[in-house]
PDB file of C-alpha atoms in Angstrom:
ATOM      1  CA  MET A  18       2.394   8.263  12.406  1.00  0.00           C
ATOM      2  CA  ARG A  19       1.672   6.149  14.983  1.00  0.00           C
ATOM      3  CA  SER A  20       5.021   4.583  16.126  1.00  0.00           C
ATOM      4  CA  ASP A  21       3.394   1.294  17.852  1.00  0.00           C
ATOM      5  CA  THR A  22       3.764  -1.694  16.276  1.00  0.00           C
ATOM      6  CA  GLN A  23       0.050  -3.708  15.140  1.00  0.00           C
ATOM      7  CA  ARG A  24      -0.302  -7.238  15.339  1.00  0.00           C
ATOM      8  CA  THR A  25      -3.036  -8.726  13.082  1.00  0.00           C
ATOM      9  CA  GLN A  26      -4.362 -11.640  12.384  1.00  0.00           C
ATOM     10  CA  THR A  27      -5.379 -12.966   9.004  1.00  0.00           C
ATOM     11  CA  ASP A  28      -8.418 -15.816   9.889  1.00  0.00           C
ATOM     12  CA  ASP A  29     -11.722 -15.304   9.874  1.00  0.00           C
ATOM     13  CA  ALA A  30     -13.550 -14.178  11.637  1.00  0.00           C
ATOM     14  CA  GLY A  31     -11.106 -13.981  14.720  1.00  0.00           C
ATOM     15  CA  ALA A  32     -11.181 -18.320  14.768  1.00  0.00           C
ATOM     16  CA  ARG A  33      -7.746 -19.078  15.754  1.00  0.00           C
ATOM     17  CA  ASP A  34      -5.810 -21.023  13.111  1.00  0.00           C
ATOM     18  CA  ALA A  35      -2.431 -22.482  12.550  1.00  0.00           C
ATOM     19  CA  ARG A  36      -1.361 -18.707  10.385  1.00  0.00           C
ATOM     20  CA  PRO A  37       1.378 -16.851  11.797  1.00  0.00           C
ATOM     21  CA  GLU A  38       1.401 -13.679  13.302  1.00  0.00           C
ATOM     22  CA  ILE A  39       1.409 -10.455  10.703  1.00  0.00           C
ATOM     23  CA  VAL A  40       3.011  -7.949  12.293  1.00  0.00           C
ATOM     24  CA  ILE A  41       3.274  -4.354  11.121  1.00  0.00           C
ATOM     25  CA  ALA A  42       5.806  -1.832  12.292  1.00  0.00           C
ATOM     26  CA  PRO A  43       6.562   1.509  10.709  1.00  0.00           C
ATOM     27  CA  ILE A  44       9.243   1.687   7.547  1.00  0.00           C
ATOM     28  CA  THR A  45      12.808   2.220   8.573  1.00  0.00           C
ATOM     29  CA  GLU A  46      15.043   3.814   6.089  1.00  0.00           C
ATOM     30  CA  PRO A  47      17.560   0.431   7.401  1.00  0.00           C
ATOM     31  CA  ASP A  48      14.738  -1.804   5.674  1.00  0.00           C
ATOM     32  CA  ALA A  49      15.627  -0.411   2.290  1.00  0.00           C
ATOM     33  CA  GLY A  50      16.661  -3.435   0.680  1.00  0.00           C
ATOM     34  CA  GLU A  51      14.198  -5.438   1.956  1.00  0.00           C
ATOM     35  CA  VAL A  52      11.698  -3.328   0.738  1.00  0.00           C
ATOM     36  CA  LEU A  53      14.396  -2.877  -2.817  1.00  0.00           C
ATOM     37  CA  THR A  54      14.080  -7.055  -3.077  1.00  0.00           C
ATOM     38  CA  LEU A  55      10.458  -7.567  -1.768  1.00  0.00           C
ATOM     39  CA  GLN A  56       9.464  -4.541  -4.297  1.00  0.00           C
ATOM     40  CA  ARG A  57      11.427  -6.081  -7.420  1.00  0.00           C
ATOM     41  CA  ALA A  58       9.456  -9.973  -6.750  1.00  0.00           C
ATOM     42  CA  ALA A  59       6.342  -8.203  -6.149  1.00  0.00           C
ATOM     43  CA  PHE A  60       6.250  -6.289  -8.997  1.00  0.00           C
ATOM     44  CA  VAL A  61       7.051  -8.929 -11.646  1.00  0.00           C
ATOM     45  CA  SER A  62       3.223 -10.355 -12.438  1.00  0.00           C
ATOM     46  CA  GLU A  63       2.726  -6.879 -13.141  1.00  0.00           C
ATOM     47  CA  ALA A  64       5.276  -6.613 -15.410  1.00  0.00           C
ATOM     48  CA  GLN A  65       4.476  -9.576 -17.216  1.00  0.00           C
ATOM     49  CA  ILE A  66       0.850  -8.118 -17.516  1.00  0.00           C
ATOM     50  CA  TYR A  67       1.893  -5.278 -19.397  1.00  0.00           C
ATOM     51  CA  GLY A  68       4.998  -6.822 -21.251  1.00  0.00           C
ATOM     52  CA  SER A  69       7.003  -4.395 -20.117  1.00  0.00           C
ATOM     53  CA  ALA A  70       9.697  -4.866 -17.249  1.00  0.00           C
ATOM     54  CA  ASP A  71      10.063  -0.810 -17.495  1.00  0.00           C
ATOM     55  CA  MET A  72       8.449   0.557 -14.640  1.00  0.00           C
ATOM     56  CA  PRO A  73       9.780   2.265 -11.711  1.00  0.00           C
ATOM     57  CA  PRO A  74       9.491  -0.386  -8.682  1.00  0.00           C
ATOM     58  CA  LEU A  75      11.752  -2.642 -11.425  1.00  0.00           C
ATOM     59  CA  THR A  76      14.108   0.361 -12.218  1.00  0.00           C
ATOM     60  CA  GLN A  77      14.456   1.849  -9.199  1.00  0.00           C
ATOM     61  CA  THR A  78      17.933   1.706  -7.221  1.00  0.00           C
ATOM     62  CA  LEU A  79      18.961   1.200  -3.534  1.00  0.00           C
ATOM     63  CA  ALA A  80      19.877   4.864  -3.674  1.00  0.00           C
ATOM     64  CA  GLU A  81      16.110   6.145  -4.609  1.00  0.00           C
ATOM     65  CA  VAL A  82      14.258   4.015  -2.385  1.00  0.00           C
ATOM     66  CA  GLU A  83      16.308   4.552   0.837  1.00  0.00           C
ATOM     67  CA  ALA A  84      15.821   8.528  -0.755  1.00  0.00           C
ATOM     68  CA  GLU A  85      12.055   7.919  -0.278  1.00  0.00           C
ATOM     69  CA  LEU A  86      12.184   6.262   2.770  1.00  0.00           C
ATOM     70  CA  ARG A  87      13.141   9.952   4.317  1.00  0.00           C
ATOM     71  CA  ALA A  88      10.987  11.355   2.461  1.00  0.00           C
ATOM     72  CA  GLY A  89       7.541   9.829   3.816  1.00  0.00           C
ATOM     73  CA  ASP A  90       6.584   7.149   5.806  1.00  0.00           C
ATOM     74  CA  GLY A  91       5.168   4.195   5.381  1.00  0.00           C
ATOM     75  CA  LEU A  92       4.976   0.856   6.942  1.00  0.00           C
ATOM     76  CA  THR A  93       6.154  -3.193   6.593  1.00  0.00           C
ATOM     77  CA  ALA A  94       4.385  -6.189   7.300  1.00  0.00           C
ATOM     78  CA  ARG A  95       6.318  -9.338   8.650  1.00  0.00           C
ATOM     79  CA  ILE A  96       5.610 -12.521   9.608  1.00  0.00           C
ATOM     80  CA  ASP A  97       8.079 -14.700  11.346  1.00  0.00           C
ATOM     81  CA  GLY A  98      10.819 -11.980  11.010  1.00  0.00           C
ATOM     82  CA  ARG A  99      10.495 -12.224   7.149  1.00  0.00           C
ATOM     83  CA  LEU A 100       9.353  -8.427   5.227  1.00  0.00           C
ATOM     84  CA  VAL A 101       6.136  -9.884   3.553  1.00  0.00           C
ATOM     85  CA  GLY A 102       4.437  -6.746   2.053  1.00  0.00           C
ATOM     86  CA  ALA A 103       5.521  -2.636   2.267  1.00  0.00           C
ATOM     87  CA  ILE A 104       3.524   0.273   1.737  1.00  0.00           C
ATOM     88  CA  ARG A 105       4.864   3.718   1.330  1.00  0.00           C
ATOM     89  CA  PHE A 106       2.883   7.154   1.406  1.00  0.00           C
ATOM     90  CA  VAL A 107       2.599  10.660   1.900  1.00  0.00           C
ATOM     91  CA  GLU A 108      -0.104  13.385   2.993  1.00  0.00           C
ATOM     92  CA  ASP A 109       0.570  16.508   0.579  1.00  0.00           C
ATOM     93  CA  ASP A 110      -0.306  19.716   1.033  1.00  0.00           C
ATOM     94  CA  ASP A 111      -4.263  19.370  -0.061  1.00  0.00           C
ATOM     95  CA  GLY A 112      -4.594  17.094   2.591  1.00  0.00           C
ATOM     96  CA  VAL A 113      -4.275  13.987   0.515  1.00  0.00           C
ATOM     97  CA  LEU A 114      -3.055  10.913   1.937  1.00  0.00           C
ATOM     98  CA  LEU A 115      -0.407   9.406  -1.490  1.00  0.00           C
ATOM     99  CA  ILE A 116      -0.754   5.857  -1.527  1.00  0.00           C
ATOM    100  CA  GLY A 117       1.722   3.867  -4.050  1.00  0.00           C
ATOM    101  CA  ARG A 118       4.089   1.372  -3.758  1.00  0.00           C
ATOM    102  CA  ILE A 119       2.231  -1.412  -1.856  1.00  0.00           C
ATOM    103  CA  ALA A 120       4.527  -4.784  -2.313  1.00  0.00           C
ATOM    104  CA  ILE A 121       3.200  -7.859  -0.755  1.00  0.00           C
ATOM    105  CA  ALA A 122       5.488 -11.052  -1.712  1.00  0.00           C
ATOM    106  CA  PRO A 123       4.420 -13.096  -4.128  1.00  0.00           C
ATOM    107  CA  ASP A 124       4.275 -16.276  -2.072  1.00  0.00           C
ATOM    108  CA  SER A 125       1.958 -14.435   0.405  1.00  0.00           C
ATOM    109  CA  GLN A 126      -0.258 -12.354  -2.161  1.00  0.00           C
ATOM    110  CA  GLY A 127      -3.748 -13.474  -0.995  1.00  0.00           C
ATOM    111  CA  GLU A 128      -3.481 -13.079   2.456  1.00  0.00           C
ATOM    112  CA  GLY A 129      -4.596  -9.776   3.702  1.00  0.00           C
ATOM    113  CA  ILE A 130      -1.398  -8.481   3.658  1.00  0.00           C
ATOM    114  CA  GLY A 131      -2.601  -5.672   1.799  1.00  0.00           C
ATOM    115  CA  ARG A 132      -5.553  -5.129   3.156  1.00  0.00           C
ATOM    116  CA  SER A 133      -4.256  -4.581   6.472  1.00  0.00           C
ATOM    117  CA  LEU A 134      -1.417  -2.058   5.215  1.00  0.00           C
ATOM    118  CA  LEU A 135      -4.270   0.039   3.500  1.00  0.00           C
ATOM    119  CA  GLU A 136      -5.849  -0.218   6.676  1.00  0.00           C
ATOM    120  CA  ALA A 137      -3.148   0.399   8.785  1.00  0.00           C
ATOM    121  CA  ALA A 138      -2.114   3.960   6.540  1.00  0.00           C
ATOM    122  CA  GLU A 139      -5.423   5.167   6.352  1.00  0.00           C
ATOM    123  CA  ARG A 140      -5.392   5.120  10.317  1.00  0.00           C
ATOM    124  CA  SER A 141      -2.062   6.286  10.604  1.00  0.00           C
ATOM    125  CA  SER A 142      -2.646   9.490   9.334  1.00  0.00           C
ATOM    126  CA  SER A 143      -4.993  12.707   9.449  1.00  0.00           C
ATOM    127  CA  ALA A 144      -5.265  13.016   5.549  1.00  0.00           C
ATOM    128  CA  GLU A 145      -9.098  14.003   4.523  1.00  0.00           C
ATOM    129  CA  VAL A 146      -8.952  11.276   1.817  1.00  0.00           C
ATOM    130  CA  ALA A 147      -6.623   8.815   0.605  1.00  0.00           C
ATOM    131  CA  GLU A 148      -5.327   7.822  -3.314  1.00  0.00           C
ATOM    132  CA  LEU A 149      -3.732   5.687  -5.328  1.00  0.00           C
ATOM    133  CA  PHE A 150      -2.893   4.624  -8.349  1.00  0.00           C
ATOM    134  CA  THR A 151      -2.188   1.229 -10.667  1.00  0.00           C
ATOM    135  CA  GLY A 152      -2.435   0.116 -13.960  1.00  0.00           C
ATOM    136  CA  SER A 153      -5.943  -0.351 -15.971  1.00  0.00           C
ATOM    137  CA  LEU A 154      -4.982  -4.117 -17.016  1.00  0.00           C
ATOM    138  CA  SER A 155      -4.102  -4.969 -12.930  1.00  0.00           C
ATOM    139  CA  GLU A 156      -7.458  -6.195 -12.502  1.00  0.00           C
ATOM    140  CA  ALA A 157      -6.661  -7.579  -8.779  1.00  0.00           C
ATOM    141  CA  ASN A 158      -5.512  -4.633  -7.650  1.00  0.00           C
ATOM    142  CA  ILE A 159      -8.518  -2.575  -8.916  1.00  0.00           C
ATOM    143  CA  ARG A 160     -10.889  -5.069  -6.886  1.00  0.00           C
ATOM    144  CA  LEU A 161      -9.029  -4.838  -3.724  1.00  0.00           C
ATOM    145  CA  TYR A 162      -9.422  -1.296  -3.570  1.00  0.00           C
ATOM    146  CA  GLU A 163     -12.647  -1.411  -4.572  1.00  0.00           C
ATOM    147  CA  SER A 164     -13.190  -3.351  -1.635  1.00  0.00           C
ATOM    148  CA  VAL A 165     -11.581  -1.193   0.774  1.00  0.00           C
ATOM    149  CA  GLY A 166     -13.884   1.872  -0.618  1.00  0.00           C
ATOM    150  CA  TYR A 167     -11.737   3.284  -3.011  1.00  0.00           C
ATOM    151  CA  ARG A 168     -13.444   4.557  -6.060  1.00  0.00           C
ATOM    152  CA  GLU A 169     -12.304   5.378  -9.531  1.00  0.00           C
ATOM    153  CA  HIS A 170     -11.351   8.972  -9.472  1.00  0.00           C
ATOM    154  CA  GLU A 171      -9.554   9.614 -12.941  1.00  0.00           C
ATOM    155  CA  ARG A 172      -7.939   7.740 -16.057  1.00  0.00           C
ATOM    156  CA  ILE A 173      -5.416   8.863 -17.270  1.00  0.00           C
ATOM    157  CA  PRO A 174      -4.691   7.830 -20.989  1.00  0.00           C
ATOM    158  CA  GLN A 175      -0.514   6.246 -21.400  1.00  0.00           C
ATOM    159  CA  GLY A 176      -1.210   6.007 -24.959  1.00  0.00           C
ATOM    160  CA  ASP A 177      -0.391   2.297 -25.160  1.00  0.00           C
ATOM    161  CA  GLY A 178      -3.848   1.294 -24.711  1.00  0.00           C
ATOM    162  CA  THR A 179      -3.947   1.152 -20.944  1.00  0.00           C
ATOM    163  CA  ASP A 180      -4.763   3.471 -18.402  1.00  0.00           C
ATOM    164  CA  GLN A 181      -3.431   4.884 -15.354  1.00  0.00           C
ATOM    165  CA  VAL A 182      -6.678   4.661 -12.769  1.00  0.00           C
ATOM    166  CA  PHE A 183      -6.622   7.171 -10.282  1.00  0.00           C
ATOM    167  CA  LEU A 184      -8.951   5.626  -7.085  1.00  0.00           C
ATOM    168  CA  ARG A 185      -9.829   7.313  -3.796  1.00  0.00           C
ATOM    169  CA  LYS A 186     -11.458   7.409  -1.279  1.00  0.00           C
ATOM    170  CA  PRO A 187     -12.870   9.589   1.821  1.00  0.00           C
ATOM    171  CA  LEU A 188     -10.646   9.635   5.287  1.00  0.00           C
ATOM    172  CA  HIS A 189     -11.725  10.792   8.501  1.00  0.00           C
ATOM    173  CA  GLN A 190     -15.083  12.786   8.252  1.00  0.00           C
ATOM    174  CA  VAL A 191     -16.966  15.153   9.707  1.00  0.00           C
ATOM    175  CA  GLY A 192     -18.620  13.637  12.560  1.00  0.00           C
ATOM    176  CA  ASP A 193     -16.530  10.212  12.520  1.00  0.00           C
ATOM    177  CA  PRO A 194     -15.865   9.302  14.940  1.00  0.00           C
ATOM    178  CA  SER A 195     -12.298   7.573  14.020  1.00  0.00           C
ATOM    179  CA  GLU A 196     -11.474  11.617  12.993  1.00  0.00           C
ATOM    180  CA  ARG A 197      -8.843  13.349  15.251  1.00  0.00           C
ATOM    181  CA  GLY A 198      -9.984  15.569  17.791  1.00  0.00           C
ATOM    182  CA  ALA A 199     -13.901  14.235  16.961  1.00  0.00           C
ATOM    183  CA  SER A 200     -15.436  13.919  20.105  1.00  0.00           C
ATOM    184  CA  GLY A 201     -17.776  11.188  20.581  1.00  0.00           C
TER     185      GLY A 201
END
């Protein structure tokens, strides 16, 4: 994973506006408390959609978040020092970038932070494909993922009328100039 900090603007077509800069940086174990708080705030809307707060992002403990941060990679997004987004990921042995726990502060949703985090995670990886999942009722999530190139790969019924929807996106194709080690 790249260890440098990426700065991005959320403005249209590069035009300058008054919106503050988003600073994307590697997630660290000391971020765990803030990440847990952000995650819980971000997933309340998902709990409302599904009519249950019994979901891992809401029931996870601080110790579990700390362990996840030690075991995988991730990125944070901050505006003026405030944590407004986080994403966690790990590359598996089959060359798949497994993306999870994308959390955006409720008051910052829809401002391009999730898209910026996804793109930064993909760039940081040498995996051949990225995979993430969401629930079938999470239409806004599915729209976002499809808008950045993810396509439905599999649906797994949950027994309650909903499905887990797994989406995949090819990364670093042979001949792709962004592929690590590719010659131009």
